[in-house]
Amino acid sequence: ICFSNGLFMSSIVIAEKPSQARDIITAVGTQYGTVLAAQGHLLALEEPDAVKDEWKKWTDDLLLPPDGRYKLVPDNSSGKGPRLRDIQAALRTAKVVYAATDCDREGQLIAQAILEYFNYRGTVKRVMFTAQDPVSLQTAFARAEDNSKYQNLYNAAMARSQADQIYNLTLTRVATNNLREKFGDPVIGIGRVKTPTLGIVCRRELEILNFKETAYFEVSMVVQGAAGKAKLLHAPSEEHRILDKARAEAITQAARNFSGPVSVETKRKTQSPPKPMDLPTLQKRAAKFGWTAKRTLETAQELYATHKLITYPRAESRYLPENMIPDAGPLLAKLKAVPEYAKYSLTKPQIRTGKSGVWSDKALEGISHHAIIPNINSPSSFAQKIPSLNADERKLFDLIARSFLAAIGEDRVYDQTTISAQVVTPPPTPCQFKATGAVTLKPGFTEILSGVDDDEEADGAVSPLKNGEIVRATEATVEARKTKPPPRYSEGSLIDAMQNAW
């Protein structure tokens, strides 16, 4: 029971699961009404044979109900029935419902489906939170919005549910019926994630099986000048590779006789840090530990729900909302209190906005939850809490913390030097030989991400040759190469392929 503007009003809160309900009670008590826990989805779509009796038999029929949708029915498995009945009873007198389930589309479906099933006509407020600590939950309840704002999120979840029921069950039956003669009786399940992922893996396997090795050649030469020497390489792009050995040898001979100027160009460049991680990026990077995607998600869920150390882990974006910009400085200070992060030179956050940056409301339009970062409102300080974590939790929190620190870190500043020489060869002529190197002047964020980010650019040796300096070749060699088949997917690269399946 709560009071609003002096008027008596009854209200209830629907949480997604018991642990979430406990966190809500710890944060706000019952000031927004009695807190009732669901247990995931308390409603399920009816089975096909409930729509048409003849669908009990597995045929090749499209399992599309006459009105286009399956109805929702109570799911009485695993003790869910009593929870649904408790919510039903509370809805009879509730004037306001606070839907405080997870902030993704499934969370939206869990709460709103119940309200629609019982034809609830009172006021519905949506409580959206990306962390389950008391401060975050108090703020989320205080900012509760009209649930109608999230109707499209519900529609997306319902469309997913209906499509799974209609098409996945249809295709499972069709595949099983038509392949039974070849494969026997086992059910051949078709799913929207499993099946395309299997297709990605099988397509790669076919590419490997059908791969035809091709020999090609690259030519290198070592040039000597007054200021030093450099090894330059003639390595054309894939479409212009040297496939003829005689041609390669002719280029090599011309290179041995080379004498002339080199072009040396140095450009000052900056490299911006990568954005904080979404879930696929987190899983891809954790795969370098030898972790499965499941292990990563389960560990992240513990850091979020149990320890309250990170924001919502099922993130689908690598951006942060612009209203979180004021948190950047305080969050940096909390992380710098951890001995492992105190060593970094970063003293103040670099705020990068817009789609090329980190904070962008526009980039988050239509997206339920932002990138995974340490939770600014964690009840315990990071320095106090980290020692109590198990090995997996410490490792994953470190990955998330360093990803955020790098995202607010300074740009890497470096000089990139390209040395090139034009060698006159038999037609087509001439051939360009070159080498590129880089020298870091200011490491910026790279000191934080060392060993974490696959895209990190490493320094390379740079020759002391001067622009326009006359050099002569001291040696030239043909380097035989062979094309290689694409590699089989690792856990990390498969996640990347799934994320970019389109």
PDB file of C-alpha atoms in Angstrom, residues 162-446:
ATOM      1  CA  GLN A 162       5.286 -16.544 -32.287  1.00  0.00           C
ATOM      2  CA  ALA A 163       7.857 -17.025 -35.048  1.00  0.00           C
ATOM      3  CA  ASP A 164       9.638 -19.689 -32.997  1.00  0.00           C
ATOM      4  CA  GLN A 165       6.368 -21.540 -32.446  1.00  0.00           C
ATOM      5  CA  ILE A 166       5.098 -21.277 -36.019  1.00  0.00           C
ATOM      6  CA  TYR A 167       8.189 -21.685 -38.146  1.00  0.00           C
ATOM      7  CA  ASN A 168      10.665 -23.568 -35.976  1.00  0.00           C
ATOM      8  CA  LEU A 169       8.111 -26.253 -35.091  1.00  0.00           C
ATOM      9  CA  THR A 170       6.952 -26.464 -38.702  1.00  0.00           C
ATOM     10  CA  LEU A 171      10.501 -26.809 -40.019  1.00  0.00           C
ATOM     11  CA  THR A 172      11.402 -29.326 -37.310  1.00  0.00           C
ATOM     12  CA  ARG A 173       8.476 -31.515 -38.356  1.00  0.00           C
ATOM     13  CA  VAL A 174       9.193 -31.143 -42.073  1.00  0.00           C
ATOM     14  CA  ALA A 175      12.898 -31.943 -41.648  1.00  0.00           C
ATOM     15  CA  THR A 176      12.187 -34.928 -39.395  1.00  0.00           C
ATOM     16  CA  ASN A 177       9.475 -36.320 -41.711  1.00  0.00           C
ATOM     17  CA  ASN A 178      11.461 -35.973 -44.898  1.00  0.00           C
ATOM     18  CA  LEU A 179      14.860 -37.069 -43.596  1.00  0.00           C
ATOM     19  CA  ARG A 180      13.651 -39.990 -41.478  1.00  0.00           C
ATOM     20  CA  GLU A 181      14.380 -42.513 -44.236  1.00  0.00           C
ATOM     21  CA  LYS A 182      18.005 -41.392 -44.378  1.00  0.00           C
ATOM     22  CA  PHE A 183      18.703 -40.612 -40.714  1.00  0.00           C
ATOM     23  CA  GLY A 184      16.217 -42.761 -38.787  1.00  0.00           C
ATOM     24  CA  ASP A 185      13.780 -41.689 -36.107  1.00  0.00           C
ATOM     25  CA  PRO A 186      15.579 -38.927 -34.137  1.00  0.00           C
ATOM     26  CA  VAL A 187      13.907 -35.530 -34.167  1.00  0.00           C
ATOM     27  CA  ILE A 188      15.842 -33.056 -36.314  1.00  0.00           C
ATOM     28  CA  GLY A 189      15.371 -29.790 -34.488  1.00  0.00           C
ATOM     29  CA  ILE A 190      15.369 -26.498 -36.386  1.00  0.00           C
ATOM     30  CA  GLY A 191      16.006 -23.317 -34.386  1.00  0.00           C
ATOM     31  CA  ARG A 192      16.672 -19.665 -35.155  1.00  0.00           C
ATOM     32  CA  VAL A 193      20.065 -19.705 -33.390  1.00  0.00           C
ATOM     33  CA  LYS A 194      21.238 -23.317 -33.568  1.00  0.00           C
ATOM     34  CA  THR A 195      20.423 -23.884 -37.234  1.00  0.00           C
ATOM     35  CA  PRO A 196      22.066 -20.796 -38.798  1.00  0.00           C
ATOM     36  CA  THR A 197      25.062 -21.227 -36.502  1.00  0.00           C
ATOM     37  CA  LEU A 198      25.432 -24.824 -37.651  1.00  0.00           C
ATOM     38  CA  GLY A 199      25.116 -23.490 -41.193  1.00  0.00           C
ATOM     39  CA  ILE A 200      27.988 -21.041 -40.606  1.00  0.00           C
ATOM     40  CA  VAL A 201      30.197 -23.845 -39.266  1.00  0.00           C
ATOM     41  CA  CYS A 202      29.277 -26.251 -42.089  1.00  0.00           C
ATOM     42  CA  ARG A 203      29.840 -23.636 -44.761  1.00  0.00           C
ATOM     43  CA  ARG A 204      33.320 -22.998 -43.374  1.00  0.00           C
ATOM     44  CA  GLU A 205      33.988 -26.751 -43.318  1.00  0.00           C
ATOM     45  CA  LEU A 206      32.974 -27.001 -46.986  1.00  0.00           C
ATOM     46  CA  GLU A 207      35.306 -24.097 -47.803  1.00  0.00           C
ATOM     47  CA  ILE A 208      38.139 -26.019 -46.137  1.00  0.00           C
ATOM     48  CA  LEU A 209      37.277 -29.313 -47.880  1.00  0.00           C
ATOM     49  CA  ASN A 210      36.998 -27.653 -51.303  1.00  0.00           C
ATOM     50  CA  PHE A 211      40.046 -25.445 -50.858  1.00  0.00           C
ATOM     51  CA  LYS A 212      42.586 -25.565 -53.691  1.00  0.00           C
ATOM     52  CA  GLU A 213      46.061 -24.483 -52.718  1.00  0.00           C
ATOM     53  CA  THR A 214      47.674 -21.844 -54.923  1.00  0.00           C
ATOM     54  CA  ALA A 215      51.373 -21.033 -55.058  1.00  0.00           C
ATOM     55  CA  TYR A 216      52.395 -17.387 -55.346  1.00  0.00           C
ATOM     56  CA  PHE A 217      55.540 -15.344 -54.893  1.00  0.00           C
ATOM     57  CA  GLU A 218      56.726 -12.242 -53.092  1.00  0.00           C
ATOM     58  CA  VAL A 219      60.060 -10.543 -53.634  1.00  0.00           C
ATOM     59  CA  SER A 220      62.140  -8.831 -50.973  1.00  0.00           C
ATOM     60  CA  MET A 221      65.278  -6.769 -51.228  1.00  0.00           C
ATOM     61  CA  VAL A 222      67.682  -5.279 -48.713  1.00  0.00           C
ATOM     62  CA  VAL A 223      68.889  -1.774 -49.551  1.00  0.00           C
ATOM     63  CA  GLN A 224      71.871   0.019 -48.039  1.00  0.00           C
ATOM     64  CA  GLY A 225      72.322   3.749 -47.737  1.00  0.00           C
ATOM     65  CA  ALA A 226      74.620   6.079 -45.832  1.00  0.00           C
ATOM     66  CA  ALA A 227      72.146   6.294 -42.954  1.00  0.00           C
ATOM     67  CA  GLY A 228      71.487   2.572 -42.666  1.00  0.00           C
ATOM     68  CA  LYS A 229      69.676  -0.282 -44.371  1.00  0.00           C
ATOM     69  CA  ALA A 230      66.132  -1.573 -44.731  1.00  0.00           C
ATOM     70  CA  LYS A 231      64.355  -4.672 -45.985  1.00  0.00           C
ATOM     71  CA  LEU A 232      61.650  -3.756 -48.498  1.00  0.00           C
ATOM     72  CA  LEU A 233      58.983  -6.090 -49.806  1.00  0.00           C
ATOM     73  CA  HIS A 234      57.049  -6.337 -53.056  1.00  0.00           C
ATOM     74  CA  ALA A 235      53.816  -8.072 -51.980  1.00  0.00           C
ATOM     75  CA  PRO A 236      50.922  -7.240 -54.325  1.00  0.00           C
ATOM     76  CA  SER A 237      47.336  -7.468 -53.117  1.00  0.00           C
ATOM     77  CA  GLU A 238      45.476 -10.756 -53.496  1.00  0.00           C
ATOM     78  CA  GLU A 239      44.016  -9.951 -56.899  1.00  0.00           C
ATOM     79  CA  HIS A 240      47.449  -8.953 -58.274  1.00  0.00           C
ATOM     80  CA  ARG A 241      49.589 -11.682 -56.728  1.00  0.00           C
ATOM     81  CA  ILE A 242      52.564 -12.979 -58.679  1.00  0.00           C
ATOM     82  CA  LEU A 243      51.626 -16.510 -59.749  1.00  0.00           C
ATOM     83  CA  ASP A 244      54.345 -16.980 -62.395  1.00  0.00           C
ATOM     84  CA  LYS A 245      57.706 -17.991 -60.974  1.00  0.00           C
ATOM     85  CA  ALA A 246      59.556 -16.699 -64.055  1.00  0.00           C
ATOM     86  CA  ARG A 247      57.981 -13.293 -63.541  1.00  0.00           C
ATOM     87  CA  ALA A 248      59.005 -13.356 -59.873  1.00  0.00           C
ATOM     88  CA  GLU A 249      62.592 -14.228 -60.783  1.00  0.00           C
ATOM     89  CA  ALA A 250      62.716 -11.406 -63.350  1.00  0.00           C
ATOM     90  CA  ILE A 251      61.584  -8.932 -60.689  1.00  0.00           C
ATOM     91  CA  THR A 252      64.171 -10.362 -58.299  1.00  0.00           C
ATOM     92  CA  GLN A 253      66.952  -9.895 -60.822  1.00  0.00           C
ATOM     93  CA  ALA A 254      65.905  -6.292 -61.433  1.00  0.00           C
ATOM     94  CA  ALA A 255      65.823  -5.705 -57.693  1.00  0.00           C
ATOM     95  CA  ARG A 256      69.386  -7.041 -57.262  1.00  0.00           C
ATOM     96  CA  ASN A 257      70.576  -4.361 -59.683  1.00  0.00           C
ATOM     97  CA  PHE A 258      68.608  -1.557 -58.088  1.00  0.00           C
ATOM     98  CA  SER A 259      70.290   1.709 -57.225  1.00  0.00           C
ATOM     99  CA  GLY A 260      68.341   4.869 -56.671  1.00  0.00           C
ATOM    100  CA  PRO A 261      66.422   7.059 -54.239  1.00  0.00           C
ATOM    101  CA  VAL A 262      64.032   5.912 -51.548  1.00  0.00           C
ATOM    102  CA  SER A 263      60.943   7.779 -50.461  1.00  0.00           C
ATOM    103  CA  VAL A 264      60.614   8.067 -46.687  1.00  0.00           C
ATOM    104  CA  GLU A 265      57.375   9.502 -45.324  1.00  0.00           C
ATOM    105  CA  THR A 266      56.518   9.854 -41.650  1.00  0.00           C
ATOM    106  CA  LYS A 267      53.020  10.769 -40.501  1.00  0.00           C
ATOM    107  CA  ARG A 268      51.955  11.648 -36.969  1.00  0.00           C
ATOM    108  CA  LYS A 269      48.838   9.609 -36.194  1.00  0.00           C
ATOM    109  CA  THR A 270      46.417   9.022 -33.333  1.00  0.00           C
ATOM    110  CA  GLN A 271      44.521   5.877 -32.457  1.00  0.00           C
ATOM    111  CA  SER A 272      41.321   6.099 -30.450  1.00  0.00           C
ATOM    112  CA  PRO A 273      40.443   3.408 -27.923  1.00  0.00           C
ATOM    113  CA  PRO A 274      37.790   0.786 -28.616  1.00  0.00           C
ATOM    114  CA  LYS A 275      34.366   1.253 -27.082  1.00  0.00           C
ATOM    115  CA  PRO A 276      33.282  -0.607 -23.935  1.00  0.00           C
ATOM    116  CA  MET A 277      32.056  -4.137 -24.566  1.00  0.00           C
ATOM    117  CA  ASP A 278      28.685  -5.622 -25.382  1.00  0.00           C
ATOM    118  CA  LEU A 279      28.076  -9.290 -24.552  1.00  0.00           C
ATOM    119  CA  PRO A 280      29.406 -10.779 -27.833  1.00  0.00           C
ATOM    120  CA  THR A 281      32.607  -8.718 -27.540  1.00  0.00           C
ATOM    121  CA  LEU A 282      33.013  -9.814 -23.920  1.00  0.00           C
ATOM    122  CA  GLN A 283      32.530 -13.456 -24.909  1.00  0.00           C
ATOM    123  CA  LYS A 284      34.941 -13.112 -27.817  1.00  0.00           C
ATOM    124  CA  ARG A 285      37.691 -11.656 -25.627  1.00  0.00           C
ATOM    125  CA  ALA A 286      37.075 -14.158 -22.820  1.00  0.00           C
ATOM    126  CA  ALA A 287      37.463 -16.919 -25.418  1.00  0.00           C
ATOM    127  CA  LYS A 288      41.183 -16.062 -25.295  1.00  0.00           C
ATOM    128  CA  PHE A 289      41.091 -17.532 -21.765  1.00  0.00           C
ATOM    129  CA  GLY A 290      39.746 -20.761 -23.248  1.00  0.00           C
ATOM    130  CA  TRP A 291      36.268 -19.934 -21.924  1.00  0.00           C
ATOM    131  CA  THR A 292      33.014 -20.938 -23.588  1.00  0.00           C
ATOM    132  CA  ALA A 293      30.368 -18.314 -24.255  1.00  0.00           C
ATOM    133  CA  LYS A 294      28.200 -19.942 -21.571  1.00  0.00           C
ATOM    134  CA  ARG A 295      30.943 -19.708 -18.948  1.00  0.00           C
ATOM    135  CA  THR A 296      31.431 -16.030 -19.730  1.00  0.00           C
ATOM    136  CA  LEU A 297      27.708 -15.216 -19.476  1.00  0.00           C
ATOM    137  CA  GLU A 298      27.266 -17.182 -16.252  1.00  0.00           C
ATOM    138  CA  THR A 299      30.246 -15.434 -14.662  1.00  0.00           C
ATOM    139  CA  ALA A 300      29.017 -12.026 -15.839  1.00  0.00           C
ATOM    140  CA  GLN A 301      25.577 -12.788 -14.400  1.00  0.00           C
ATOM    141  CA  GLU A 302      27.169 -13.465 -10.998  1.00  0.00           C
ATOM    142  CA  LEU A 303      29.068 -10.171 -11.151  1.00  0.00           C
ATOM    143  CA  TYR A 304      25.801  -8.396 -11.990  1.00  0.00           C
ATOM    144  CA  ALA A 305      23.115 -10.060  -9.882  1.00  0.00           C
ATOM    145  CA  THR A 306      25.039 -11.426  -6.915  1.00  0.00           C
ATOM    146  CA  HIS A 307      27.958  -9.032  -6.447  1.00  0.00           C
ATOM    147  CA  LYS A 308      26.375  -5.887  -7.996  1.00  0.00           C
ATOM    148  CA  LEU A 309      29.762  -5.020  -9.550  1.00  0.00           C
ATOM    149  CA  ILE A 310      28.806  -4.554 -13.211  1.00  0.00           C
ATOM    150  CA  THR A 311      25.877  -3.292 -15.253  1.00  0.00           C
ATOM    151  CA  TYR A 312      23.427  -5.564 -17.085  1.00  0.00           C
ATOM    152  CA  PRO A 313      25.493  -8.203 -18.919  1.00  0.00           C
ATOM    153  CA  ARG A 314      23.209  -9.086 -21.832  1.00  0.00           C
ATOM    154  CA  ALA A 315      24.195  -5.869 -23.545  1.00  0.00           C
ATOM    155  CA  GLU A 316      23.553  -5.434 -27.252  1.00  0.00           C
ATOM    156  CA  SER A 317      25.377  -2.129 -27.694  1.00  0.00           C
ATOM    157  CA  ARG A 318      28.876  -0.788 -27.075  1.00  0.00           C
ATOM    158  CA  TYR A 319      27.624   2.755 -26.360  1.00  0.00           C
ATOM    159  CA  LEU A 320      26.650   4.480 -23.108  1.00  0.00           C
ATOM    160  CA  PRO A 321      23.775   6.969 -22.647  1.00  0.00           C
ATOM    161  CA  GLU A 322      24.801  10.607 -22.414  1.00  0.00           C
ATOM    162  CA  ASN A 323      23.217  11.001 -18.961  1.00  0.00           C
ATOM    163  CA  MET A 324      25.998   8.740 -17.648  1.00  0.00           C
ATOM    164  CA  ILE A 325      28.761  11.195 -18.610  1.00  0.00           C
ATOM    165  CA  PRO A 326      28.863  12.695 -15.058  1.00  0.00           C
ATOM    166  CA  ASP A 327      29.630   9.208 -13.702  1.00  0.00           C
ATOM    167  CA  ALA A 328      32.858   8.880 -15.690  1.00  0.00           C
ATOM    168  CA  GLY A 329      35.070  10.799 -13.228  1.00  0.00           C
ATOM    169  CA  PRO A 330      33.734   9.186 -10.033  1.00  0.00           C
ATOM    170  CA  LEU A 331      33.883   5.722 -11.605  1.00  0.00           C
ATOM    171  CA  LEU A 332      37.487   6.319 -12.644  1.00  0.00           C
ATOM    172  CA  ALA A 333      38.312   7.320  -9.063  1.00  0.00           C
ATOM    173  CA  LYS A 334      36.684   4.168  -7.654  1.00  0.00           C
ATOM    174  CA  LEU A 335      38.647   1.988 -10.079  1.00  0.00           C
ATOM    175  CA  LYS A 336      41.923   3.804  -9.426  1.00  0.00           C
ATOM    176  CA  ALA A 337      41.527   2.868  -5.751  1.00  0.00           C
ATOM    177  CA  VAL A 338      42.173  -0.744  -6.829  1.00  0.00           C
ATOM    178  CA  PRO A 339      45.945  -1.412  -6.700  1.00  0.00           C
ATOM    179  CA  GLU A 340      45.958  -3.127 -10.104  1.00  0.00           C
ATOM    180  CA  TYR A 341      44.584   0.022 -11.762  1.00  0.00           C
ATOM    181  CA  ALA A 342      46.361   2.653  -9.698  1.00  0.00           C
ATOM    182  CA  LYS A 343      49.480   2.181 -11.830  1.00  0.00           C
ATOM    183  CA  TYR A 344      47.830   3.559 -14.980  1.00  0.00           C
ATOM    184  CA  SER A 345      48.720   7.143 -15.846  1.00  0.00           C
ATOM    185  CA  LEU A 346      45.077   8.043 -16.605  1.00  0.00           C
ATOM    186  CA  THR A 347      43.992  10.827 -14.224  1.00  0.00           C
ATOM    187  CA  LYS A 348      40.827  12.203 -15.829  1.00  0.00           C
ATOM    188  CA  PRO A 349      38.317  10.682 -18.256  1.00  0.00           C
ATOM    189  CA  GLN A 350      38.338  11.596 -21.921  1.00  0.00           C
ATOM    190  CA  ILE A 351      34.705  12.204 -22.882  1.00  0.00           C
ATOM    191  CA  ARG A 352      34.021  11.142 -26.470  1.00  0.00           C
ATOM    192  CA  THR A 353      30.443  11.639 -27.649  1.00  0.00           C
ATOM    193  CA  GLY A 354      28.532  10.791 -30.817  1.00  0.00           C
ATOM    194  CA  LYS A 355      28.635   7.629 -32.885  1.00  0.00           C
ATOM    195  CA  SER A 356      32.409   7.778 -33.193  1.00  0.00           C
ATOM    196  CA  GLY A 357      32.704   8.060 -29.428  1.00  0.00           C
ATOM    197  CA  VAL A 358      31.412   6.259 -26.348  1.00  0.00           C
ATOM    198  CA  TRP A 359      28.412   8.280 -25.117  1.00  0.00           C
ATOM    199  CA  SER A 360      25.658   8.559 -27.727  1.00  0.00           C
ATOM    200  CA  ASP A 361      21.901   8.696 -27.204  1.00  0.00           C
ATOM    201  CA  LYS A 362      21.374   8.560 -30.951  1.00  0.00           C
ATOM    202  CA  ALA A 363      23.343   5.322 -31.264  1.00  0.00           C
ATOM    203  CA  LEU A 364      21.209   3.808 -28.485  1.00  0.00           C
ATOM    204  CA  GLU A 365      17.853   4.653 -30.073  1.00  0.00           C
ATOM    205  CA  GLY A 366      15.650   1.555 -30.028  1.00  0.00           C
ATOM    206  CA  ILE A 367      18.158  -0.374 -27.877  1.00  0.00           C
ATOM    207  CA  SER A 368      17.213  -1.515 -24.379  1.00  0.00           C
ATOM    208  CA  HIS A 369      20.570  -1.679 -22.642  1.00  0.00           C
ATOM    209  CA  HIS A 370      23.970  -0.080 -22.911  1.00  0.00           C
ATOM    210  CA  ALA A 371      27.530  -1.400 -22.865  1.00  0.00           C
ATOM    211  CA  ILE A 372      28.807  -3.478 -19.939  1.00  0.00           C
ATOM    212  CA  ILE A 373      30.833  -1.383 -17.488  1.00  0.00           C
ATOM    213  CA  PRO A 374      31.660  -1.466 -13.764  1.00  0.00           C
ATOM    214  CA  ASN A 375      28.675  -0.410 -11.645  1.00  0.00           C
ATOM    215  CA  ILE A 376      29.205   3.100 -10.230  1.00  0.00           C
ATOM    216  CA  ASN A 377      26.617   2.342  -7.527  1.00  0.00           C
ATOM    217  CA  SER A 378      28.164  -0.901  -6.307  1.00  0.00           C
ATOM    218  CA  PRO A 379      27.360  -1.190  -2.565  1.00  0.00           C
ATOM    219  CA  SER A 380      30.958  -2.198  -1.818  1.00  0.00           C
ATOM    220  CA  SER A 381      34.057  -0.468  -3.110  1.00  0.00           C
ATOM    221  CA  PHE A 382      35.812  -2.355  -5.879  1.00  0.00           C
ATOM    222  CA  ALA A 383      38.984  -2.500  -3.779  1.00  0.00           C
ATOM    223  CA  GLN A 384      37.077  -4.190  -0.935  1.00  0.00           C
ATOM    224  CA  LYS A 385      35.021  -6.550  -3.072  1.00  0.00           C
ATOM    225  CA  ILE A 386      37.531  -7.868  -5.628  1.00  0.00           C
ATOM    226  CA  PRO A 387      39.551  -9.980  -3.126  1.00  0.00           C
ATOM    227  CA  SER A 388      36.392 -11.938  -2.227  1.00  0.00           C
ATOM    228  CA  LEU A 389      35.638 -12.918  -5.831  1.00  0.00           C
ATOM    229  CA  ASN A 390      36.560 -16.324  -7.183  1.00  0.00           C
ATOM    230  CA  ALA A 391      39.225 -16.631  -9.892  1.00  0.00           C
ATOM    231  CA  ASP A 392      36.791 -16.501 -12.827  1.00  0.00           C
ATOM    232  CA  GLU A 393      34.923 -13.514 -11.418  1.00  0.00           C
ATOM    233  CA  ARG A 394      38.136 -11.580 -10.795  1.00  0.00           C
ATOM    234  CA  LYS A 395      39.375 -12.328 -14.303  1.00  0.00           C
ATOM    235  CA  LEU A 396      36.162 -11.221 -15.984  1.00  0.00           C
ATOM    236  CA  PHE A 397      35.742  -8.119 -13.838  1.00  0.00           C
ATOM    237  CA  ASP A 398      39.306  -7.144 -14.744  1.00  0.00           C
ATOM    238  CA  LEU A 399      38.429  -7.487 -18.437  1.00  0.00           C
ATOM    239  CA  ILE A 400      35.344  -5.280 -18.035  1.00  0.00           C
ATOM    240  CA  ALA A 401      37.126  -2.713 -15.852  1.00  0.00           C
ATOM    241  CA  ARG A 402      40.084  -2.359 -18.203  1.00  0.00           C
ATOM    242  CA  SER A 403      37.768  -2.091 -21.196  1.00  0.00           C
ATOM    243  CA  PHE A 404      36.004   0.872 -19.547  1.00  0.00           C
ATOM    244  CA  LEU A 405      39.263   2.505 -18.403  1.00  0.00           C
ATOM    245  CA  ALA A 406      40.638   2.219 -21.930  1.00  0.00           C
ATOM    246  CA  ALA A 407      37.440   3.697 -23.408  1.00  0.00           C
ATOM    247  CA  ILE A 408      37.904   6.846 -21.283  1.00  0.00           C
ATOM    248  CA  GLY A 409      41.676   6.826 -21.787  1.00  0.00           C
ATOM    249  CA  GLU A 410      43.796   9.072 -23.956  1.00  0.00           C
ATOM    250  CA  ASP A 411      44.503   8.415 -27.618  1.00  0.00           C
ATOM    251  CA  ARG A 412      47.650   6.582 -28.574  1.00  0.00           C
ATOM    252  CA  VAL A 413      49.975   8.930 -30.478  1.00  0.00           C
ATOM    253  CA  TYR A 414      52.520   7.408 -32.848  1.00  0.00           C
ATOM    254  CA  ASP A 415      54.645   8.099 -35.899  1.00  0.00           C
ATOM    255  CA  GLN A 416      54.090   5.811 -38.871  1.00  0.00           C
ATOM    256  CA  THR A 417      56.950   5.687 -41.350  1.00  0.00           C
ATOM    257  CA  THR A 418      56.727   4.220 -44.842  1.00  0.00           C
ATOM    258  CA  ILE A 419      59.880   3.588 -46.887  1.00  0.00           C
ATOM    259  CA  SER A 420      59.378   2.800 -50.564  1.00  0.00           C
ATOM    260  CA  ALA A 421      61.414   2.394 -53.735  1.00  0.00           C
ATOM    261  CA  GLN A 422      60.385   2.015 -57.363  1.00  0.00           C
ATOM    262  CA  VAL A 423      62.263  -0.736 -59.203  1.00  0.00           C
ATOM    263  CA  VAL A 424      62.205  -0.805 -63.006  1.00  0.00           C
ATOM    264  CA  THR A 425      61.282  -4.349 -64.038  1.00  0.00           C
ATOM    265  CA  PRO A 426      60.125  -6.101 -67.193  1.00  0.00           C
ATOM    266  CA  PRO A 427      56.559  -5.012 -68.118  1.00  0.00           C
ATOM    267  CA  PRO A 428      54.317  -4.166 -66.392  1.00  0.00           C
ATOM    268  CA  THR A 429      56.677  -1.727 -64.758  1.00  0.00           C
ATOM    269  CA  PRO A 430      57.728  -0.448 -62.286  1.00  0.00           C
ATOM    270  CA  CYS A 431      57.310  -2.509 -59.092  1.00  0.00           C
ATOM    271  CA  GLN A 432      57.026  -0.843 -55.730  1.00  0.00           C
ATOM    272  CA  PHE A 433      58.938  -2.218 -52.759  1.00  0.00           C
ATOM    273  CA  LYS A 434      58.100  -0.883 -49.321  1.00  0.00           C
ATOM    274  CA  ALA A 435      58.260  -1.317 -45.562  1.00  0.00           C
ATOM    275  CA  THR A 436      56.175   0.291 -42.854  1.00  0.00           C
ATOM    276  CA  GLY A 437      57.000   0.788 -39.195  1.00  0.00           C
ATOM    277  CA  ALA A 438      55.577   2.670 -36.236  1.00  0.00           C
ATOM    278  CA  VAL A 439      56.989   4.252 -33.112  1.00  0.00           C
ATOM    279  CA  THR A 440      54.682   5.047 -30.186  1.00  0.00           C
ATOM    280  CA  LEU A 441      55.213   8.519 -28.761  1.00  0.00           C
ATOM    281  CA  LYS A 442      52.406   8.405 -26.197  1.00  0.00           C
ATOM    282  CA  PRO A 443      50.852   5.024 -25.335  1.00  0.00           C
ATOM    283  CA  GLY A 444      47.559   6.438 -24.063  1.00  0.00           C
ATOM    284  CA  PHE A 445      44.927   3.710 -23.642  1.00  0.00           C
ATOM    285  CA  THR A 446      47.200   0.933 -24.949  1.00  0.00           C
TER     286      THR A 446
END
